[in-house]
Coordinates of C-alpha atoms and ligand atoms in Angstrom, one line a residue:
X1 CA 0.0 0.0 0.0
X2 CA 3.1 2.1 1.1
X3 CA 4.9 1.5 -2.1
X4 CA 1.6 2.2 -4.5
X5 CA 1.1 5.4 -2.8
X6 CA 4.7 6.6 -3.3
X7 CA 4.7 5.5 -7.0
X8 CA 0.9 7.2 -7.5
X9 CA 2.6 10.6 -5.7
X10 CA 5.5 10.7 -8.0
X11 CA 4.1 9.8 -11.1
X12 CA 1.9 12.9 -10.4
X13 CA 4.3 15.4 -11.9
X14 CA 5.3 13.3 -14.4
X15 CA 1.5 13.2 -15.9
X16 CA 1.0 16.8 -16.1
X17 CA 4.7 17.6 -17.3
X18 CA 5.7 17.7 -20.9
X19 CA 8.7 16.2 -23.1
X20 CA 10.2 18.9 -24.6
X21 CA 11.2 19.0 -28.5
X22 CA 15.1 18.7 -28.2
X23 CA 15.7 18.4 -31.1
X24 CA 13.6 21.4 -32.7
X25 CA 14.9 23.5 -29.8
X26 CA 18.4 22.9 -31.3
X27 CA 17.0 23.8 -34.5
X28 CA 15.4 27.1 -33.1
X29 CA 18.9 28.2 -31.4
X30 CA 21.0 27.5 -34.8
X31 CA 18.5 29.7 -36.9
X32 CA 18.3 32.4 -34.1
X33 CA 21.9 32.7 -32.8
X34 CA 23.6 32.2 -35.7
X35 CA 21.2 33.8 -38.8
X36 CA 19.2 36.3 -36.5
X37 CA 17.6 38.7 -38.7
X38 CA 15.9 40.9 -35.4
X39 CA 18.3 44.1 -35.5
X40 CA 17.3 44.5 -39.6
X41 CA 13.8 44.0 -38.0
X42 CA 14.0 46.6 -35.7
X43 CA 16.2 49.3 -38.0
X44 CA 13.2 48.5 -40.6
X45 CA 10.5 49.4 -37.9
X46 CA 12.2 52.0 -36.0
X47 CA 14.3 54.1 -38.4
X48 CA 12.2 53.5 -41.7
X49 CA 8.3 53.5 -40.4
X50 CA 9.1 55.6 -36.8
X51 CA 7.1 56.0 -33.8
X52 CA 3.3 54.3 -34.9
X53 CA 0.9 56.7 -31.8
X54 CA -2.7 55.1 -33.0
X55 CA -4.8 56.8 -35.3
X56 CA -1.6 58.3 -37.0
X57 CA -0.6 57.9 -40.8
X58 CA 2.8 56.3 -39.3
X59 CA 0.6 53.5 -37.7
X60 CA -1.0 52.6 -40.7
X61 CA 2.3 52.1 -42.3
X62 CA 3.5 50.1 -39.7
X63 CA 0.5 48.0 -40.0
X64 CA 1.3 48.1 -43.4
X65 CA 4.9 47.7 -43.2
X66 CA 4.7 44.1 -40.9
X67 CA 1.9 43.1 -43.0
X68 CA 4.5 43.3 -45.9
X69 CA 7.4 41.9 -44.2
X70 CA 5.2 39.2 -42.6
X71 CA 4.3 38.0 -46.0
X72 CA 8.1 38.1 -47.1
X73 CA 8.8 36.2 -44.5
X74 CA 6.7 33.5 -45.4
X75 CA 4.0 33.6 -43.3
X76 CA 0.2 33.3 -45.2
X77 CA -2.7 35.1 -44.5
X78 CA -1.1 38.6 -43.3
X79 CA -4.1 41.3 -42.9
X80 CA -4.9 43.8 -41.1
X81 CA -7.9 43.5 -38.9
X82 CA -10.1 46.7 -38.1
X83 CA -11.5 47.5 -35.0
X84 CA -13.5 50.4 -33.8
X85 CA -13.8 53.1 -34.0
X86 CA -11.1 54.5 -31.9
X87 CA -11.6 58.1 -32.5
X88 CA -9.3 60.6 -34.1
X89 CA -6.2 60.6 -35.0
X90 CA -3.1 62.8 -34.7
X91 CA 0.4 63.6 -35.6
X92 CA 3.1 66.4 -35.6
X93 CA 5.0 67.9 -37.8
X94 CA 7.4 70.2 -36.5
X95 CA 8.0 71.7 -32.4
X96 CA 10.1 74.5 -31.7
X97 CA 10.1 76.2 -28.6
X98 CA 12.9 78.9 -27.9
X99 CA 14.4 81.2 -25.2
X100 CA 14.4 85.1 -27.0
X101 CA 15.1 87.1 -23.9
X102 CA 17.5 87.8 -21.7
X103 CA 19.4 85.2 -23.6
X104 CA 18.5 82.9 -27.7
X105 CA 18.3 79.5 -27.0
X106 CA 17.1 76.3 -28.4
X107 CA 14.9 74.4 -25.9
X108 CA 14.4 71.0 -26.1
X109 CA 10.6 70.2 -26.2
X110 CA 7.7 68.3 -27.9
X111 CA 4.2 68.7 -28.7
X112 CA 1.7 66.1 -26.4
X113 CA -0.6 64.1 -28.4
X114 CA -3.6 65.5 -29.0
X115 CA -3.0 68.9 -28.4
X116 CA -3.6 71.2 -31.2
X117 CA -0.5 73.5 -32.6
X118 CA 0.1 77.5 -32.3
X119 CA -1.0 79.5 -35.5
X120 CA 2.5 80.2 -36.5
X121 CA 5.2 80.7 -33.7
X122 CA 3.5 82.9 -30.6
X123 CA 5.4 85.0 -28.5
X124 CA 5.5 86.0 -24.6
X125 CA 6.6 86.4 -21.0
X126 CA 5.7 83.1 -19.3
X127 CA 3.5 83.0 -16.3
X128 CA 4.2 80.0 -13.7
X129 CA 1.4 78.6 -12.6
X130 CA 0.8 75.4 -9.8
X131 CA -2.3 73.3 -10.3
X132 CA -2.1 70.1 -8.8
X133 CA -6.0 70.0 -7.7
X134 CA -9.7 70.9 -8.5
X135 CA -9.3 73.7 -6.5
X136 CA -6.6 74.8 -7.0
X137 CA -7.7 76.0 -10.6
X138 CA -10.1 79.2 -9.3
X139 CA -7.0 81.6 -8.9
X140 CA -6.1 81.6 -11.8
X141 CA -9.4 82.2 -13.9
X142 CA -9.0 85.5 -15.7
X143 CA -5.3 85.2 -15.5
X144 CA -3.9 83.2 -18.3
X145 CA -5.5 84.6 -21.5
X146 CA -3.4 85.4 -24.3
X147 CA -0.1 84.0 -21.7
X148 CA 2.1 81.5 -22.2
X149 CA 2.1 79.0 -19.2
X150 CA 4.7 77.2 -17.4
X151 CA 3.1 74.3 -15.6
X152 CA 5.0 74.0 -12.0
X153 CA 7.9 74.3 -10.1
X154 CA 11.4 74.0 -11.3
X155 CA 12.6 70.6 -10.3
X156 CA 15.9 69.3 -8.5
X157 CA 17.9 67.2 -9.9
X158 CA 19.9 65.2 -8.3
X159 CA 23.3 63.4 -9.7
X160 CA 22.5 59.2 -9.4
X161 CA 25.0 57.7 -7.5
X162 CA 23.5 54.1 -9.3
X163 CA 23.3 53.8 -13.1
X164 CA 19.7 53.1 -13.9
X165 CA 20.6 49.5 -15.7
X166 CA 19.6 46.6 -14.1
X167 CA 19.2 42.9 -14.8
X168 CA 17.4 39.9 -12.4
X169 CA 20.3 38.3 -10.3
X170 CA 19.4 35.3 -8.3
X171 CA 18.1 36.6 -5.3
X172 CA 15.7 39.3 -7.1
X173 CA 14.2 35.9 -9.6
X174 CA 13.7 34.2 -5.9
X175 CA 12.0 37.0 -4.5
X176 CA 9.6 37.1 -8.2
X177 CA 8.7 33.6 -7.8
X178 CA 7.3 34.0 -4.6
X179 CA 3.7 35.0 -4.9
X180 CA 2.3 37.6 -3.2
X181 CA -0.9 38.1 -1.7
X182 CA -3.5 40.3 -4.1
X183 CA -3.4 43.5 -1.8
X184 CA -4.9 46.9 -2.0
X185 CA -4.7 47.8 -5.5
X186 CA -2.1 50.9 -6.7
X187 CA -5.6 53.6 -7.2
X188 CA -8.7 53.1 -5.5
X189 CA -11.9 53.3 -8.2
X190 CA -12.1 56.5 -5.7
X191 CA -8.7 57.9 -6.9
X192 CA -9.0 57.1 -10.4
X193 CA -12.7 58.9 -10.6
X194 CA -10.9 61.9 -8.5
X195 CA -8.5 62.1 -11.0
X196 CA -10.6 61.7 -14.5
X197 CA -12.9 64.7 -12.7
X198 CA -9.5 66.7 -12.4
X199 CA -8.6 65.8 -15.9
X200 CA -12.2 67.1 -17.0
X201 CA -11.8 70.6 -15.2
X202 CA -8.9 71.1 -16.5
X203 CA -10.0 71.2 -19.9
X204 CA -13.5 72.7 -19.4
X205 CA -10.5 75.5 -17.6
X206 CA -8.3 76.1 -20.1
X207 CA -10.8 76.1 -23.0
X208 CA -12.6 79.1 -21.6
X209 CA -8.9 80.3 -20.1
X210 CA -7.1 80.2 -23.7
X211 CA -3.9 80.8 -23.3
X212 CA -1.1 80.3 -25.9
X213 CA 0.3 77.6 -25.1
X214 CA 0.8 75.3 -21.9
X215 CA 4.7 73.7 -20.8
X216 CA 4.9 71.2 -18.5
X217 CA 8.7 70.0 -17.3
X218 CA 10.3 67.3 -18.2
X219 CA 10.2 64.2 -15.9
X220 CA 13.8 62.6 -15.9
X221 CA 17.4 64.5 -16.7
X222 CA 20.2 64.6 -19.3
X223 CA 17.3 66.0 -21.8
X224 CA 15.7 62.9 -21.6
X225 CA 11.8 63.4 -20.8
X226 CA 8.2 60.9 -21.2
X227 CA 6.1 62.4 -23.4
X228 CA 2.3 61.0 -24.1
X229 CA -0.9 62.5 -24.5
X230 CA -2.7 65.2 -23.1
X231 CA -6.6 65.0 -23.0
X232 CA -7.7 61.9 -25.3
X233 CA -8.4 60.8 -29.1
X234 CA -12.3 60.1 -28.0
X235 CA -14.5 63.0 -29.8
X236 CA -14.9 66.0 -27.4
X237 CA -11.6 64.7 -25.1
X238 CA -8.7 66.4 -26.7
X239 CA -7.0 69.4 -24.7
X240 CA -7.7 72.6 -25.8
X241 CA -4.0 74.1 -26.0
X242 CA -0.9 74.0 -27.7
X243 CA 0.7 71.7 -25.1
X244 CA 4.9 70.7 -25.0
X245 CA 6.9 68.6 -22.7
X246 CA 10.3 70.5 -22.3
X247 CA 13.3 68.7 -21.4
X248 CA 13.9 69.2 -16.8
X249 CA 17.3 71.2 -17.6
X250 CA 15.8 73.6 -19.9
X251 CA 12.4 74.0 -17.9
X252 CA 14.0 75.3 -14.9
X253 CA 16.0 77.6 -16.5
X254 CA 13.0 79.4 -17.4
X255 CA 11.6 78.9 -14.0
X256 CA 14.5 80.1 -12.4
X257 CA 14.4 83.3 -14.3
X258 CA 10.8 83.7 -14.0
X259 CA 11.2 83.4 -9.8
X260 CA 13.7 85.8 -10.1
X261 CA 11.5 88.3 -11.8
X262 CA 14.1 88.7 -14.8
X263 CA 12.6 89.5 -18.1
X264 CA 11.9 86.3 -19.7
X265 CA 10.5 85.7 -23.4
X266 CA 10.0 83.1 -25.1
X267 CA 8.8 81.6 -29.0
X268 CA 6.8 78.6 -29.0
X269 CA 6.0 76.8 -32.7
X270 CA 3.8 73.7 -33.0
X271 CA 2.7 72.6 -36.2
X272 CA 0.0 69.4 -35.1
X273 CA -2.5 67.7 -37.4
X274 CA -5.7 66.0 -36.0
X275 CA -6.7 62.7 -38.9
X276 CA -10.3 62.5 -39.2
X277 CA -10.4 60.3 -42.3
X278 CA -10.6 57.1 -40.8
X279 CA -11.5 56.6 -37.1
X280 CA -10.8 53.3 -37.1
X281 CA -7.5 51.5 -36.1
X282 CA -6.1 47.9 -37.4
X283 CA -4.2 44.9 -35.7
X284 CA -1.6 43.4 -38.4
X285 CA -2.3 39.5 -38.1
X286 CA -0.8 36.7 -40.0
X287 CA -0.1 32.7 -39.6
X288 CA 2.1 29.4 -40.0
X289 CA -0.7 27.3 -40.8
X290 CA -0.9 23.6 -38.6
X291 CA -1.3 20.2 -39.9
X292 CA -3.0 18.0 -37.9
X293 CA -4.8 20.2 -35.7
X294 CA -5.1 23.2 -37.8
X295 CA -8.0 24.0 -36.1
X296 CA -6.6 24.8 -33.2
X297 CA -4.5 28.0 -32.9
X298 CA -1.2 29.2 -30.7
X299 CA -1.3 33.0 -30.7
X300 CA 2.2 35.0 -30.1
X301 CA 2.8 38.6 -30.4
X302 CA 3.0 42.1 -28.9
X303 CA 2.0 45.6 -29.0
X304 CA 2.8 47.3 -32.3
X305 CA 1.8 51.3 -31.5
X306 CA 4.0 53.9 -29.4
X307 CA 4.4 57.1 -28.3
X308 CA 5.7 59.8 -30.8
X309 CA 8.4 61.1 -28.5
X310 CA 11.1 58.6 -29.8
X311 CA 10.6 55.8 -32.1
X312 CA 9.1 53.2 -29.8
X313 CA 11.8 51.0 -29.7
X314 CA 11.8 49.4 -26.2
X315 CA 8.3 50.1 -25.7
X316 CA 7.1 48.0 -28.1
X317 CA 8.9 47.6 -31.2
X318 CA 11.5 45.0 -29.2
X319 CA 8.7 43.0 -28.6
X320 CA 7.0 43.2 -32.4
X321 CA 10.1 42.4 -33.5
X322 CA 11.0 39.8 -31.3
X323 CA 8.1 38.0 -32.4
X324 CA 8.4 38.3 -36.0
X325 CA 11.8 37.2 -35.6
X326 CA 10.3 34.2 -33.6
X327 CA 7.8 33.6 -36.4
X328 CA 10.6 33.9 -38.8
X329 CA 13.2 31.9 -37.6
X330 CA 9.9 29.0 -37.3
X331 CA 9.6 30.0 -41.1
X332 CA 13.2 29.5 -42.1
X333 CA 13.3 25.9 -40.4
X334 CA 10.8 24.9 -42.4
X335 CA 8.6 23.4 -39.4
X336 CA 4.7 21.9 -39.8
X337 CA 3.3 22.5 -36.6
X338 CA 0.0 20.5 -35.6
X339 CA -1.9 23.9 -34.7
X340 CA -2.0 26.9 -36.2
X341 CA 0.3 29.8 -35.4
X342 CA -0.8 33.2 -35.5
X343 CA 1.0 36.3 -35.1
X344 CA -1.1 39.5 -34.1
X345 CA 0.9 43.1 -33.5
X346 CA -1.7 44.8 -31.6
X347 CA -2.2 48.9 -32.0
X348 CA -4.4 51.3 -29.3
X349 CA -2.4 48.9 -26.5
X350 CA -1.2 52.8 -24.8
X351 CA -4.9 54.1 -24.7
X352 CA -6.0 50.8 -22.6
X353 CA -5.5 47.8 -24.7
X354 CA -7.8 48.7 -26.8
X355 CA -6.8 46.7 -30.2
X356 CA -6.2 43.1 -28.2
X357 CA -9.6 44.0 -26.5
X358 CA -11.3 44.3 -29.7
X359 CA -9.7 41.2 -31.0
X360 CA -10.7 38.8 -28.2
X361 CA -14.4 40.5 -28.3
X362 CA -14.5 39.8 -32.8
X363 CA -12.7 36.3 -32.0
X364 CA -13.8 34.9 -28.5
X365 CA -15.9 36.3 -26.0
X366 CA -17.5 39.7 -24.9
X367 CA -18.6 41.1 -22.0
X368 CA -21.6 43.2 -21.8
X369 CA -20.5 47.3 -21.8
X370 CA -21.4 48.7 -18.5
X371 CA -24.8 51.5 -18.6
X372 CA -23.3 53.4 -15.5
X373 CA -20.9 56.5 -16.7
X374 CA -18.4 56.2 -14.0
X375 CA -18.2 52.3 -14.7
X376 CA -17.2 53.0 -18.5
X377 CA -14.5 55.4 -17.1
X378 CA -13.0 52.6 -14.8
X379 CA -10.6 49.9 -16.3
X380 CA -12.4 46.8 -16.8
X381 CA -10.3 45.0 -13.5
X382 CA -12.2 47.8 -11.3
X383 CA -15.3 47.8 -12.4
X384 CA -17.9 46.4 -10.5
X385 CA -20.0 44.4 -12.7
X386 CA -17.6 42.3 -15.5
X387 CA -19.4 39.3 -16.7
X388 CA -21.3 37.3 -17.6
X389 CA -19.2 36.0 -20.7
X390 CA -20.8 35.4 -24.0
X391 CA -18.3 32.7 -25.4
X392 CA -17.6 32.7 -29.1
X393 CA -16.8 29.4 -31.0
X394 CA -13.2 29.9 -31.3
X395 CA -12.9 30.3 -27.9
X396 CA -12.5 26.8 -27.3
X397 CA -9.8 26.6 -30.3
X398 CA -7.4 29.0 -28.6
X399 CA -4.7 26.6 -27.1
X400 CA -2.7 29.7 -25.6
X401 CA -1.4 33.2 -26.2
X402 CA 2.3 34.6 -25.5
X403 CA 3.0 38.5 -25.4
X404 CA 6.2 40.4 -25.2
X405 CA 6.0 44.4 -24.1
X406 CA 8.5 44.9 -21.3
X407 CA 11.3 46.7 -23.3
X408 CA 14.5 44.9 -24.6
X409 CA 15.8 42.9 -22.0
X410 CA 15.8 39.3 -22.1
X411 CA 13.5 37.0 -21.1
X412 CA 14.1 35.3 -17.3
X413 CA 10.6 33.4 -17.1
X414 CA 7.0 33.5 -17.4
X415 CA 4.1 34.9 -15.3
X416 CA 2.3 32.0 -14.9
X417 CA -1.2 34.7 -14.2
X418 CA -2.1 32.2 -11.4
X419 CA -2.7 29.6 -13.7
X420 CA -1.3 26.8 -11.9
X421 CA -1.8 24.1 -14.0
X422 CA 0.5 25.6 -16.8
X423 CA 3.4 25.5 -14.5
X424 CA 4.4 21.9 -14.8
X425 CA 3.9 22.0 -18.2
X426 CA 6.6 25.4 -18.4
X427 CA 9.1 23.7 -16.4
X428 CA 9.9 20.8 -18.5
X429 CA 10.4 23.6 -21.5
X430 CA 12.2 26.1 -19.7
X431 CA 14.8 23.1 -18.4
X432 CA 16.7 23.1 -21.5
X433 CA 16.6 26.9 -22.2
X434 CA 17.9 27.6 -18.2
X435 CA 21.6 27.7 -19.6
X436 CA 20.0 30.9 -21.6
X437 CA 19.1 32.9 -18.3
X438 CA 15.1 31.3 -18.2
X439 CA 15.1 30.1 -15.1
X440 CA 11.8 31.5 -13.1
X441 CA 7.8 30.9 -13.1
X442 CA 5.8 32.6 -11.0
X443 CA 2.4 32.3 -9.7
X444 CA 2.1 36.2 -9.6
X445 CA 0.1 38.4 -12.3
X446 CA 1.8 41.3 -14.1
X447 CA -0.5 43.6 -15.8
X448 CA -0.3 46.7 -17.9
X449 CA -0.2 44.7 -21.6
X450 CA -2.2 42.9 -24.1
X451 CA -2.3 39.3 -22.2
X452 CA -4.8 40.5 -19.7
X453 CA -6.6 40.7 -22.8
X454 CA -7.1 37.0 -22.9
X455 CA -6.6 36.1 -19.3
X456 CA -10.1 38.4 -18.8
X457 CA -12.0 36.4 -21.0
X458 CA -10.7 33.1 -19.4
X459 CA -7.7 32.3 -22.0
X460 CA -4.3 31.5 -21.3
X461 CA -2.2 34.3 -21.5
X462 CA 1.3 34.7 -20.4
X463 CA 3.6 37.8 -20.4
X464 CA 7.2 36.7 -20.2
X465 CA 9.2 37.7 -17.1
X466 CA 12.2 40.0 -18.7
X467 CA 15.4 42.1 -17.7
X468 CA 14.7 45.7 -16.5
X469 CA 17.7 47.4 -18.9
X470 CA 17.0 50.8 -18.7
X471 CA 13.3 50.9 -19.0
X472 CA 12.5 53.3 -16.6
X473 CA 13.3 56.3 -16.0
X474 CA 15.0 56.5 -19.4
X475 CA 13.2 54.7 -22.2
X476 CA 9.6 53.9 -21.2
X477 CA 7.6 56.5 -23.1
X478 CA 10.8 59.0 -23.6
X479 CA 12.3 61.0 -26.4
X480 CA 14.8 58.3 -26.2
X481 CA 13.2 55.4 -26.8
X482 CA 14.8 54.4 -29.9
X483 CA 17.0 51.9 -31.9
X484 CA 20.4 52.3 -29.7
X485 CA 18.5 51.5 -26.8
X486 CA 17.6 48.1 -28.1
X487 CA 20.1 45.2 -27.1
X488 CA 20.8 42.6 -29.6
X489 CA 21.5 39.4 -27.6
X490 CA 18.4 40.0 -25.3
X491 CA 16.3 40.5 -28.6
X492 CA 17.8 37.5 -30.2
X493 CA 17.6 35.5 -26.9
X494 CA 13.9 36.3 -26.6
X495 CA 13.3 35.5 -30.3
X496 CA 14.4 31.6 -30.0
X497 CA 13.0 31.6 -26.2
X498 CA 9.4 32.2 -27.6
X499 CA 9.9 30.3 -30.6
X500 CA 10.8 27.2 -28.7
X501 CA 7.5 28.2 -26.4
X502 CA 5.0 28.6 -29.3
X503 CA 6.7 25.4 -30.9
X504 CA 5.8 23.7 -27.8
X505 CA 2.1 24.9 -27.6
X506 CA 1.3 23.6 -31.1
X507 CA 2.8 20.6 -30.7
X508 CA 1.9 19.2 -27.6
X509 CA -0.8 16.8 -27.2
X510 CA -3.4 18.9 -25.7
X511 CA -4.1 22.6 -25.6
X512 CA -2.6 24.8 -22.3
X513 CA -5.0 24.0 -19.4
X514 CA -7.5 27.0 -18.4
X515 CA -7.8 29.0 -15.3
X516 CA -11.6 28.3 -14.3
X517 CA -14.0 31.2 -14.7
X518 CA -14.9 33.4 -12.0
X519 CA -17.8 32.9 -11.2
X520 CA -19.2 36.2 -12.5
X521 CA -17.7 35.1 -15.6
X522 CA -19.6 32.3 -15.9
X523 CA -22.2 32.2 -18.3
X524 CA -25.9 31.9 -16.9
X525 CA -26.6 29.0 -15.2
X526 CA -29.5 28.3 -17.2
X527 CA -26.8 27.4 -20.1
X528 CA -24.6 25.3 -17.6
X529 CA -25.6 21.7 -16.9
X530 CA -28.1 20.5 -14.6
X531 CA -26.6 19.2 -11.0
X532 CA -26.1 15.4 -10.8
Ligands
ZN1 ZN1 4.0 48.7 -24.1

């Protein structure tokens, strides 16, 4: 009895686990070490398309672009898929804002999106204002008409005694796989309504206000600054004024003077274009079709939009790239999988996940939209009525879904999104890709990108657990979020690690195992079967 029970407990594992593909994992590693094509990838994304903000004429050619290069590739079926409509779109083309008096100099700035531009360059002595509440907007009504406005204090900058580069070292991948309780989440549905009200006055302020233009400082230093939107690309949301980020340095120069009561002027020059043609946005999709179970599908990909600032290299053309690269190097072995493998580059992820939300509604389940205002305003993981699902066909054809979107550094393990089930499953792949650094699963969630996407309508999908770099403060959403800042042998470690992971998902005998719904999710019982 003794012995049957120990052989029963250890054959456990064994059952749920999975022999990896050894020999295709070689495979993967000789086309992705040794013929990578992800750096002529990137320079094709980065320099030749540029930054891709949704609802801008660059975003349609990058949907265009990896469309193209997706077919070239090899893959079949590249399309775009529309969703929407996501309201309207904008782009800039020029941004200069200089210092005239007491001194001429060239400030380093750019426009936020969705602000309009000056008409022609607009001249004045800066007022500094402080608004960091509702109320504190009443003193200055009546005061900022025809002015150009500095938005706060100047701020100190300190010199970093640490370099902001960091990778996982053994005791910070520990610390990551131990899971940690679901506490008090960052912003209360309180805070974030507090904060969308601010947002409102604001605007409602400075559209009866009208001053010239508005300058808010830069967050970070060395000229290095995030730049996103101001008010929003829904119709009636965007912000009324001529709006720049200007780089920390340069800000507080002009604060300084202003505190100092010098005579201070300076030029500001936006040229901005709003793009009401076509209010809807596209996904770029394509496939490796399967053999045998061709009916069943393995989804990889990433975000493909950005901010405008830089070129959205880190944030998220490493992980577009990384996963065409995946999907190429798949293509170049010449592999049949037994499921399908589709590729989708997502747009509208940096307005709320908006094109991978659309997708899973056309593909595999919705959610009915919330009647209540304030609900609509809250993201869906804060709003107080979700479900019930309404499950879609393909929803039961989806064997699992990978996404890359935390910047360039390589990738150290996989959120396993507290899907328990996957993790033996993971572990026997990630044993023979340890000696490349992927070491770590974790119980814990990690939001903020398109998986949640799928995990929300009960699919499994995993974001990959990857080196910090220089992310933040320097690259997330910053002027200098472009092609230098990418790192070759993380991309080209990431490509072959998701290659051999979507290689294993269409192969393996049965699709990922599922989290079970919430049971909000849950459709009605009425559709569910009868007790027994
Ligand atoms: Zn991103």
């Amino acid at each position: 009895m003794k012995k049957l029970l120990i052989v029963l407990f250890s054959a456990l594992p064994l059952l749920a686990a999975d022999t990896p593909d050894l020999t295709m994992q070689t495979r993967i590693r000789q086309e992705g070490f040794r013929d990578s094509k992800v750096m002529e990838l990137a320079s094709g994304l980065m320099d030749f398309v540029g930054p891709r903000l949704t609802g801008s004429p660059n975003m349609k050619r990058a949907n265009e672009w990896t469309r193209d290069k997706l077919t070239e590739l090899g893959l079949s079926n590249a399309h775009l898929e529309q969703w929407g409509p996501f309201g309207r779109g904008w782009s800039y083309q020029s941004c200069s804002v200089r210092l005239v008096a007491p001194d001429v100099a060239q400030l380093w700035a750019l426009p936020r999106a969705w602000t309009p531009g000056t008409n022609g360059p607009v001249r004045g002595t800066p007022v500094k204002i402080k608004i960091e509440k509702v109320e504190d907007i009443d003193k200055y009504k009546g005061k900022l008409a025809g002015k150009i406005v500095l938005d706060g204090d100047a701020r100190d900058l300190k010199a970093k005694e640490k370099s902001d580069f960091s990778r996982y070292n053994e005791q910070s991948l520990t610390d990551l796989s131990h899971y940690e309780l679901p506490g008090r989440p960052r912003f209360t549905r309180e805070e974030i309504l507090k904060r969308r009200d601010f947002r409102k006055a604001l605007i409602k302020f400075y559209a009866e206000e009208k001053p010239l233009a508005l300058i808010q400082p830069g967050n970070t230093n060395f000229g290095t600054f995030v730049v996103q939107g101001a008010g929003t690309q829904k119709d009636g949301e965007q912000f009324p004024v001529p709006s720049v980020v200007l780089s920390a340095e340069h800000y507080n120069r002009l604060a300084r003077l202003l505190d100092q009561k010098k005579p201070v002027e300076v030029e500001v020059d936006v040229k901005a274009t709003y793009h009401d043609d076509d209010k809807n946005a596209y996904n770029t999709v394509a496939e490796i079709p399967g053999s045998d179970k061709k009916g069943e599908v393995v989804m990889l990909g990433g975000h493909l939009d950005s901010w405008h600032g830089g070129t959205g290299a880190t944030d998220n053309g490493a992980g577009t790239v990384v996963a065409m690269e995946a999907v190429r190097i798949l293509k170049a072995i010449g592999i049949a999988p037994k499921r399908t493998i589709r590729i989708a580059l997502w747009s509208g992820e940096e307005e709320g996940l908006l094109g991978s939300r659309a997708y899973v509604a056309q593909h595999f389940a919705t959610r009915p939209e919330p009647t209540d205002a304030d609900e609509k305003d809250l993201p869906i993981s804060m709003r107080k009525q979700k479900g019930p699902l309404t499950i879609k066909p393909e929803h039961a054809k989806l064997a699992g879904y990978f996404n890359l979107d935390n910047g360039t550094g390589k990738i150290r393990g996989v959120y396993l999104q507290e899907n328990a089930a996957a993790r033996p499953i993971f572990e026997s792949w990630i044993e023979p890709l340890k000696d490349l650094g992927v070491t770590t699963l974790t119980m814990r969630n990690t939001g903020g990108t398109d998986h949640l996407s799928f995990d929300d309508a009960g699919l499994p999908g995993f974001q990959f657990i990857q080196d910090e770099i220089e992310y933040e403060p320097l690259t997330h959403h910053t002027n200098y979020d472009v092609y230098e800042r990418l790192q070759r042998d993380d991309l080209e470690q990431a490509a072959v690690v998701m290659a051999t992971f979507v290689w294993e998902a269409a192969n393996r005998p049965e699709m990922l195992p599922r989290k079970p719904l919430s049971k909000e999710d849950a459709p009605p019982p009425a559709a569910a079967a009868p007790p027994h």
